[in-house]
Coordinates of C-alpha atoms in Angstrom, one line a residue:
M1 CA 0.0 0.0 0.0
R2 CA 6.3 4.4 -2.4
R3 CA 3.5 3.7 -1.4
K4 CA 4.2 3.7 -0.4
I5 CA 0.9 2.7 0.6
F6 CA 1.7 3.4 -2.7
G7 CA -1.9 4.0 -1.0
A8 CA -3.5 5.8 1.9
A9 CA -0.3 6.9 3.5
A10 CA 0.8 8.5 0.3
T11 CA -2.1 11.0 0.6
A12 CA -0.5 12.8 3.4
V13 CA 0.7 16.2 2.5
V14 CA 3.3 16.4 5.1
L15 CA 4.2 20.0 6.2
G16 CA 7.9 19.6 6.2
L17 CA 7.7 17.3 9.2
L18 CA 11.1 15.9 10.3
I19 CA 10.6 15.0 13.9
P20 CA 13.0 13.3 16.4
L21 CA 10.8 11.6 19.0
S22 CA 11.2 11.8 22.7
G23 CA 14.4 10.5 24.1
C24 CA 16.2 11.1 20.8
G25 CA 17.7 14.5 20.9
S26 CA 18.8 15.6 17.4
S27 CA 19.4 12.8 15.0
D28 CA 22.8 12.4 13.2
D29 CA 21.8 10.1 10.3
G30 CA 22.0 7.1 12.6
A31 CA 25.4 7.7 14.1
D32 CA 26.0 4.9 16.6
D33 CA 25.7 5.7 20.3
G34 CA 26.0 2.0 21.3
G35 CA 22.7 1.5 23.2
T36 CA 19.9 2.8 21.0
L37 CA 18.0 1.3 18.2
R38 CA 17.2 3.7 15.4
L39 CA 14.0 3.6 13.4
V40 CA 13.4 5.9 10.5
A41 CA 9.7 6.0 9.7
A42 CA 7.5 7.6 7.2
E43 CA 5.2 10.3 8.5
Y44 CA 1.5 9.3 7.9
G45 CA -0.1 12.4 9.3
D46 CA -0.8 15.6 7.4
T47 CA -0.7 18.0 10.3
P48 CA 1.1 18.1 13.7
A49 CA -2.2 17.0 15.3
T50 CA -2.3 13.8 13.2
S51 CA 1.4 13.2 13.2
S52 CA 2.6 9.6 13.8
K53 CA 4.8 11.0 16.7
A54 CA 2.1 10.2 19.3
Y55 CA 1.9 6.6 18.2
W56 CA 5.7 6.0 18.2
D57 CA 6.1 7.8 21.5
K58 CA 3.6 5.4 23.1
V59 CA 5.0 2.2 21.5
T60 CA 8.7 2.9 22.1
G61 CA 7.9 4.0 25.6
N62 CA 6.1 0.8 26.3
F63 CA 8.7 -1.3 24.6
T64 CA 11.6 0.2 26.7
A65 CA 9.5 -0.2 29.8
A66 CA 9.3 -3.9 29.0
N67 CA 12.9 -4.1 27.8
P68 CA 14.9 -1.7 30.0
G69 CA 18.1 -2.3 28.2
I70 CA 16.9 -1.2 24.8
K71 CA 15.9 2.3 23.9
V72 CA 14.5 3.3 20.5
E73 CA 15.0 6.6 18.7
V74 CA 12.5 7.4 15.9
R75 CA 13.0 9.9 13.2
L76 CA 10.0 10.8 11.0
L77 CA 10.4 11.8 7.4
P78 CA 7.9 12.9 4.8
W79 CA 6.9 10.2 2.2
A80 CA 8.4 12.3 -0.5
D81 CA 11.8 12.0 1.1
I82 CA 12.1 8.8 3.0
D83 CA 13.1 6.3 0.4
R84 CA 15.8 8.6 -0.9
E85 CA 17.0 9.6 2.5
V86 CA 17.3 6.0 3.8
S87 CA 19.3 5.1 0.6
R88 CA 21.6 8.0 1.3
M89 CA 22.1 6.9 4.9
V90 CA 22.9 3.4 3.8
K91 CA 25.4 4.5 1.3
A92 CA 27.1 6.7 3.9
G93 CA 27.5 3.8 6.2
K94 CA 24.9 5.2 8.6
A95 CA 22.0 2.9 8.0
P96 CA 19.1 3.0 10.6
D97 CA 18.5 -0.3 12.3
V98 CA 14.9 -0.3 11.1
A99 CA 13.0 1.7 8.5
L100 CA 9.3 1.9 7.7
M101 CA 9.2 3.0 4.0
G102 CA 7.8 2.4 0.6
S103 CA 10.4 0.0 -0.9
Y104 CA 12.8 -2.7 0.1
S105 CA 13.9 -4.9 -2.8
D106 CA 17.0 -2.9 -3.8
F107 CA 18.4 -3.3 -0.2
A108 CA 17.5 -7.0 -0.2
A109 CA 19.3 -7.5 -3.5
Q110 CA 22.4 -6.0 -2.0
G111 CA 22.3 -8.3 1.0
K112 CA 21.8 -5.5 3.4
L113 CA 18.7 -6.7 5.2
Y114 CA 17.8 -9.3 7.8
S115 CA 15.1 -11.7 6.7
A116 CA 12.0 -12.3 8.8
E117 CA 13.2 -15.7 9.8
E118 CA 16.3 -14.1 11.4
L119 CA 14.1 -11.7 13.4
L120 CA 10.7 -13.1 14.2
S121 CA 9.2 -16.2 15.7
V122 CA 7.7 -18.7 13.4
G123 CA 4.2 -17.7 14.5
A124 CA 4.8 -14.0 13.8
E125 CA 6.2 -14.6 10.4
A126 CA 3.4 -16.9 9.4
N127 CA 0.8 -14.3 10.6
F128 CA 1.2 -12.0 7.6
L129 CA -1.6 -11.9 5.1
Q130 CA -0.5 -14.1 2.2
P131 CA -0.6 -11.6 -0.7
L132 CA 1.5 -9.2 1.4
A133 CA 4.0 -11.8 2.4
E134 CA 4.4 -12.9 -1.2
A135 CA 5.1 -9.3 -2.3
G136 CA 7.7 -9.0 0.5
T137 CA 9.5 -12.1 -0.5
V138 CA 12.7 -12.3 -2.6
N139 CA 14.3 -15.7 -3.4
S140 CA 11.9 -17.5 -1.0
R141 CA 12.8 -15.2 2.0
L142 CA 10.7 -12.5 3.5
Y143 CA 12.7 -9.3 3.6
G144 CA 9.9 -6.7 3.3
L145 CA 7.8 -7.1 6.4
P146 CA 4.4 -5.6 5.5
F147 CA 3.2 -3.1 8.1
V148 CA -0.1 -1.6 7.0
A149 CA -1.9 -2.0 3.7
S150 CA -4.9 -1.0 1.6
S151 CA -6.9 -2.3 -1.3
R152 CA -8.9 -0.5 -4.0
L153 CA -12.6 -0.5 -4.8
L154 CA -14.7 1.5 -7.1
F155 CA -16.5 4.3 -5.2
Y156 CA -19.6 5.9 -6.5
N157 CA -21.6 8.9 -5.1
Q158 CA -25.0 7.5 -4.5
A159 CA -26.8 10.8 -4.5
L160 CA -25.3 11.7 -7.9
F161 CA -26.2 8.2 -9.2
A162 CA -29.8 8.8 -8.1
K163 CA -29.9 12.2 -9.7
A164 CA -28.7 10.7 -12.9
G165 CA -31.2 7.9 -12.8
V166 CA -28.5 5.2 -12.5
K167 CA -30.1 2.5 -10.4
K168 CA -27.3 -0.1 -10.1
A169 CA -23.6 -0.1 -9.5
P170 CA -21.6 -0.9 -12.7
K171 CA -20.4 -4.5 -13.2
T172 CA -18.9 -4.2 -16.6
W173 CA -17.1 -1.5 -18.6
S174 CA -20.2 -0.9 -20.6
D175 CA -22.1 -0.3 -17.4
L176 CA -19.5 2.1 -16.3
K177 CA -19.6 4.0 -19.5
A178 CA -23.4 4.2 -19.5
A179 CA -23.3 5.5 -15.9
A180 CA -20.6 8.1 -16.8
K181 CA -22.7 9.3 -19.7
A182 CA -25.8 9.7 -17.5
L183 CA -23.8 11.6 -14.9
K184 CA -22.4 13.9 -17.6
D185 CA -25.9 14.6 -18.9
K186 CA -26.7 15.8 -15.4
D187 CA -23.7 18.2 -15.4
V188 CA -21.6 16.1 -13.0
K189 CA -18.1 17.7 -13.3
Y190 CA -16.2 14.4 -13.2
P191 CA -18.4 11.5 -14.2
Y192 CA -15.4 9.2 -13.8
A193 CA -12.3 10.7 -12.3
M194 CA -9.2 9.1 -13.8
P195 CA -6.0 10.2 -12.1
L196 CA -3.2 9.3 -14.5
G197 CA -1.0 12.2 -13.3
P198 CA 2.4 11.5 -12.0
E199 CA 1.5 11.3 -8.3
E200 CA 0.1 7.7 -8.5
A201 CA -0.8 6.8 -12.0
H202 CA 0.6 3.3 -11.7
A203 CA -2.3 2.4 -9.3
E204 CA -5.1 3.6 -11.6
A205 CA -3.3 1.9 -14.5
L206 CA -3.0 -1.5 -12.8
I207 CA -6.6 -1.4 -11.7
W208 CA -7.8 -1.0 -15.3
E209 CA -5.4 -3.5 -16.7
L210 CA -6.3 -6.2 -14.1
S211 CA -10.0 -5.7 -15.0
N212 CA -9.3 -6.8 -18.5
G213 CA -7.1 -9.8 -17.6
G214 CA -3.8 -8.0 -18.0
G215 CA -1.5 -6.4 -15.5
Y216 CA 2.2 -5.5 -15.0
A217 CA 3.6 -9.0 -14.8
D218 CA 2.8 -12.4 -16.3
S219 CA 2.4 -15.7 -14.3
S220 CA 6.2 -16.2 -14.2
G221 CA 6.7 -12.7 -12.6
K222 CA 8.2 -11.1 -15.7
Y223 CA 7.0 -7.7 -16.8
S224 CA 4.2 -7.8 -19.4
L225 CA 3.6 -4.1 -19.7
D226 CA 2.8 -4.0 -23.4
S227 CA 0.6 -7.2 -23.5
E228 CA -2.3 -7.4 -25.9
Q229 CA -4.7 -7.1 -23.0
N230 CA -3.1 -3.9 -21.8
I231 CA -3.1 -2.4 -25.2
R232 CA -6.8 -3.2 -25.7
T233 CA -7.5 -1.7 -22.2
W234 CA -6.0 1.7 -23.0
Q235 CA -7.5 1.8 -26.4
W236 CA -11.0 1.3 -24.9
V237 CA -10.4 3.8 -22.1
K238 CA -9.3 6.4 -24.7
D239 CA -12.1 5.7 -27.2
S240 CA -14.9 5.1 -24.7
L241 CA -14.2 7.5 -21.8
V242 CA -11.6 10.1 -22.5
T243 CA -12.6 11.1 -26.1
P244 CA -16.3 11.4 -25.3
G245 CA -15.5 13.7 -22.4
L246 CA -16.6 11.4 -19.6
V247 CA -13.6 11.9 -17.3
G248 CA -14.1 15.6 -16.5
P249 CA -12.4 18.9 -17.4
T250 CA -8.8 17.9 -16.4
P251 CA -7.0 15.6 -18.8
P252 CA -6.1 12.3 -17.0
S253 CA -2.4 12.9 -17.5
R254 CA -2.6 16.0 -15.4
L255 CA -5.1 14.8 -12.8
N256 CA -3.3 13.6 -9.6
R257 CA -4.9 11.4 -7.1
A258 CA -5.0 14.0 -4.3
D259 CA -6.9 16.4 -6.6
A260 CA -9.3 13.6 -7.7
F261 CA -10.0 12.7 -4.1
A262 CA -10.5 16.3 -3.1
A263 CA -13.1 16.7 -5.9
F264 CA -14.8 13.6 -4.7
L265 CA -15.1 15.0 -1.2
R266 CA -16.6 18.2 -2.7
G267 CA -19.3 16.1 -4.3
E268 CA -18.0 16.7 -7.9
V269 CA -17.1 13.1 -8.8
G270 CA -19.5 10.4 -9.8
M271 CA -17.1 7.5 -9.7
L272 CA -13.4 6.8 -8.9
N273 CA -11.2 4.2 -7.4
G274 CA -10.5 4.7 -3.7
Y275 CA -9.3 3.1 -0.5
P276 CA -10.4 3.0 3.1
S277 CA -9.3 6.4 4.4
L278 CA -11.3 8.1 1.6
A279 CA -14.4 6.2 2.5
H280 CA -14.1 7.4 6.1
Q281 CA -13.5 11.0 5.0
A282 CA -16.5 10.9 2.7
A283 CA -18.7 9.6 5.5
E284 CA -17.5 12.5 7.7
K285 CA -18.7 14.9 5.1
G286 CA -22.1 13.2 4.7
I287 CA -21.4 11.8 1.3
D288 CA -23.2 8.5 0.8
V289 CA -20.7 6.2 -0.9
G290 CA -21.2 2.9 -2.6
A291 CA -18.1 0.7 -3.0
V292 CA -17.9 -2.3 -5.3
A293 CA -15.2 -4.3 -7.1
M294 CA -13.8 -2.7 -10.2
P295 CA -16.1 -3.4 -13.2
V296 CA -14.6 -5.9 -15.7
S297 CA -14.3 -5.6 -19.5
D298 CA -17.2 -6.9 -21.5
S299 CA -14.9 -9.5 -23.0
L300 CA -14.4 -11.0 -19.5
G301 CA -18.0 -10.7 -18.5
A302 CA -19.8 -9.6 -15.4
G303 CA -19.3 -12.9 -13.6
E304 CA -15.5 -12.6 -13.6
S305 CA -13.8 -11.4 -10.5
P306 CA -10.2 -10.2 -11.3
P307 CA -8.0 -9.3 -8.4
T308 CA -8.1 -5.9 -7.0
V309 CA -5.0 -3.8 -6.4
G310 CA -3.4 -4.0 -3.0
V311 CA -0.7 -1.7 -1.6
A312 CA 1.5 -2.2 1.4
D313 CA 4.2 -0.3 3.2
W314 CA 7.3 -2.1 4.4
M315 CA 9.2 -2.5 7.6
V316 CA 12.9 -3.4 6.9
A317 CA 15.8 -4.2 9.2
F318 CA 19.4 -3.4 8.3
K319 CA 22.4 -5.6 9.1
Q320 CA 24.9 -2.8 9.1
N321 CA 24.8 -2.2 12.9
D322 CA 24.7 -5.9 13.9
R323 CA 21.7 -5.6 16.2
R324 CA 19.7 -8.6 15.1
A325 CA 18.5 -9.7 18.6
E326 CA 17.4 -6.2 19.7
I327 CA 15.7 -5.5 16.4
G328 CA 13.8 -8.8 16.6
K329 CA 12.6 -8.0 20.1
F330 CA 11.4 -4.6 18.9
L331 CA 9.6 -5.9 15.8
E332 CA 7.9 -8.7 17.8
F333 CA 6.5 -6.0 20.1
V334 CA 5.5 -3.6 17.2
Y335 CA 3.6 -6.4 15.5
Q336 CA 1.5 -7.3 18.5
D337 CA -2.1 -7.1 17.6
K338 CA -2.9 -4.1 19.8
N339 CA 0.0 -2.1 18.5
L340 CA -0.4 -2.8 14.8
S341 CA -4.2 -2.3 14.9
D342 CA -3.7 1.0 16.8
F343 CA -1.6 2.4 14.0
A344 CA -3.9 1.0 11.2
G345 CA -6.9 2.5 13.0
R346 CA -5.4 5.9 13.3
Y347 CA -5.1 6.3 9.5
H348 CA -7.9 4.0 8.4
L349 CA -5.6 1.5 6.9
L350 CA -5.6 -2.3 7.1
P351 CA -3.3 -4.2 9.4
S352 CA -1.0 -6.6 7.7
T353 CA -1.5 -9.6 9.9
A354 CA -4.5 -12.0 10.1
S355 CA -4.8 -11.9 13.9
A356 CA -4.8 -8.1 14.1
A357 CA -7.7 -7.9 11.7
R358 CA -9.9 -10.5 13.3
T359 CA -9.3 -10.7 17.1
P360 CA -10.7 -8.6 19.9
A361 CA -7.1 -7.7 20.8
G362 CA -6.7 -6.3 17.4
G363 CA -9.8 -4.1 17.9
G364 CA -11.7 -5.6 15.0
L365 CA -12.6 -3.7 11.8
S366 CA -15.5 -1.5 10.8
Q367 CA -17.8 -2.9 8.0
T368 CA -16.3 -0.5 5.5
D369 CA -12.8 -1.7 6.4
E370 CA -13.9 -5.3 6.3
D371 CA -14.9 -4.9 2.7
F372 CA -11.4 -3.7 1.8
L373 CA -9.9 -6.5 3.9
I374 CA -11.8 -9.1 1.9
A375 CA -10.5 -7.6 -1.3
L376 CA -7.0 -7.5 0.1
R377 CA -7.0 -11.2 0.8
T378 CA -6.9 -11.9 -3.0
A379 CA -5.3 -8.7 -4.1
R380 CA -2.5 -8.2 -6.7
L381 CA 0.3 -6.0 -5.4
Y382 CA 2.9 -4.1 -7.4
P383 CA 6.0 -6.2 -8.3
V384 CA 7.9 -4.5 -5.4
N385 CA 10.2 -7.5 -5.0
D386 CA 11.8 -6.7 -8.3
P387 CA 14.7 -4.3 -7.6
S388 CA 13.9 -2.4 -10.8
W389 CA 10.3 -1.6 -9.7
V390 CA 11.1 1.8 -8.3
T391 CA 12.4 2.9 -11.7
V392 CA 9.7 1.1 -13.6
S393 CA 6.9 2.5 -11.5
D394 CA 8.2 6.0 -12.0
T395 CA 8.3 5.4 -15.8
I396 CA 4.6 4.3 -15.7
K397 CA 3.6 7.3 -13.6
R398 CA 5.2 9.7 -16.0
N399 CA 4.1 8.2 -19.2
I400 CA 0.9 6.1 -19.0
G401 CA -1.3 9.2 -19.3
R402 CA 0.0 9.8 -22.8
A403 CA -1.8 6.7 -23.9
V404 CA -5.2 8.4 -23.7
E405 CA -4.3 11.9 -24.8
P406 CA -5.6 13.2 -28.1
G407 CA -3.4 11.8 -30.8
G408 CA -1.9 9.3 -28.3
D409 CA -1.2 5.8 -29.4
P410 CA -1.7 3.3 -26.5
K411 CA 0.3 0.6 -28.2
A412 CA 3.3 2.9 -28.8
V413 CA 3.2 4.3 -25.3
L414 CA 3.1 0.9 -23.7
E415 CA 5.9 -0.4 -25.9
D416 CA 8.0 2.6 -24.9
I417 CA 7.3 1.9 -21.2
A418 CA 8.2 -1.8 -21.7
D419 CA 11.4 -0.9 -23.4
K420 CA 12.4 1.4 -20.5
A421 CA 11.5 -1.5 -18.1
V422 CA 13.9 -3.8 -19.9
E423 CA 16.7 -1.2 -19.5
A424 CA 15.9 -0.7 -15.8
G425 CA 16.1 -4.4 -15.3
K426 CA 19.7 -4.4 -16.7
T427 CA 20.8 -1.8 -14.1
G428 CA 18.3 -2.5 -11.3

């Protein structure tokens, strides 16, 4: 779920937050003081009031109380900076002991990370939800420990649907197109909001490709970015939604997710793909939201249920400071149901373990979150375990919108992205 939760966490517009937590003093890029574990973590809040500082203060304080010989220093960084900053720290020989961030596979490929089996009990390692564990695995070892996650569903504004006379949620692309046309006829500003701007276009793109039997990788795990299914997907999107003006006034290549979500919360969007935190925000504003699986292409048929998109953020542990035992104790503590579900609940995300989602100790889930959890259990995640993914995802984000522009050629655009992915694989 960067992505970061390449997902809900990525929505945070962090106001330059760079916060050493209590007991830390000023951080020096992880310089060794001998007795302190250092965690560098992404900031999930968007204001000081919603900062992750309160959570980490509580958890690290409780951990040290239970383990008096181990202190934990936490440094919070904005999502826009954390992957780059952690990479810089590692290269400078000042790696943190633990990082909560949006990527991990490049460090795993370099042999810089402890695996889960070196850190966690068998029960704790087996507790991760299967799609998340698979995405965190390289060469049969779990290096990216999933922390929080999200999945995607199609949201629709029920009041706008009623106004447009649309009586049922769409199940196929034809249904979606018909609903978008009805919404446009009632002057809905964004009948279907399609954020293919550079913020997170790779999420929207994968959602559409999966709904036509395509995706980013084939069954063997190799990139299949310019597959026939993907080419047909983007030709349909261009011809059936973009060209007829059913996606709103902003061209998809210039519409970022944050702007699409803001428009949805203003009641200007009929349909878009969203995740749990947006559903909660909409409810707070009194917007009646329906949420269903992404409609499938007519060639697949309404009875098909392709996987939804899942997104996770990763906890990683670095070998550089040789603190395997202390790191293991800390992560076992952090992944306790009450601690993991506390964090997930603060930001309306999904916990990464089966027990935190289902047990009273984990707090349970709201019905809205339960729908997303069901989708997550069979979700398809980005190929984050490929070291080239960071480069490939950036290529997708910056180029996929060109496929649906006036005069754009979906086949040529996808082939160009695929060629760049091949080059990234040679150097990744």
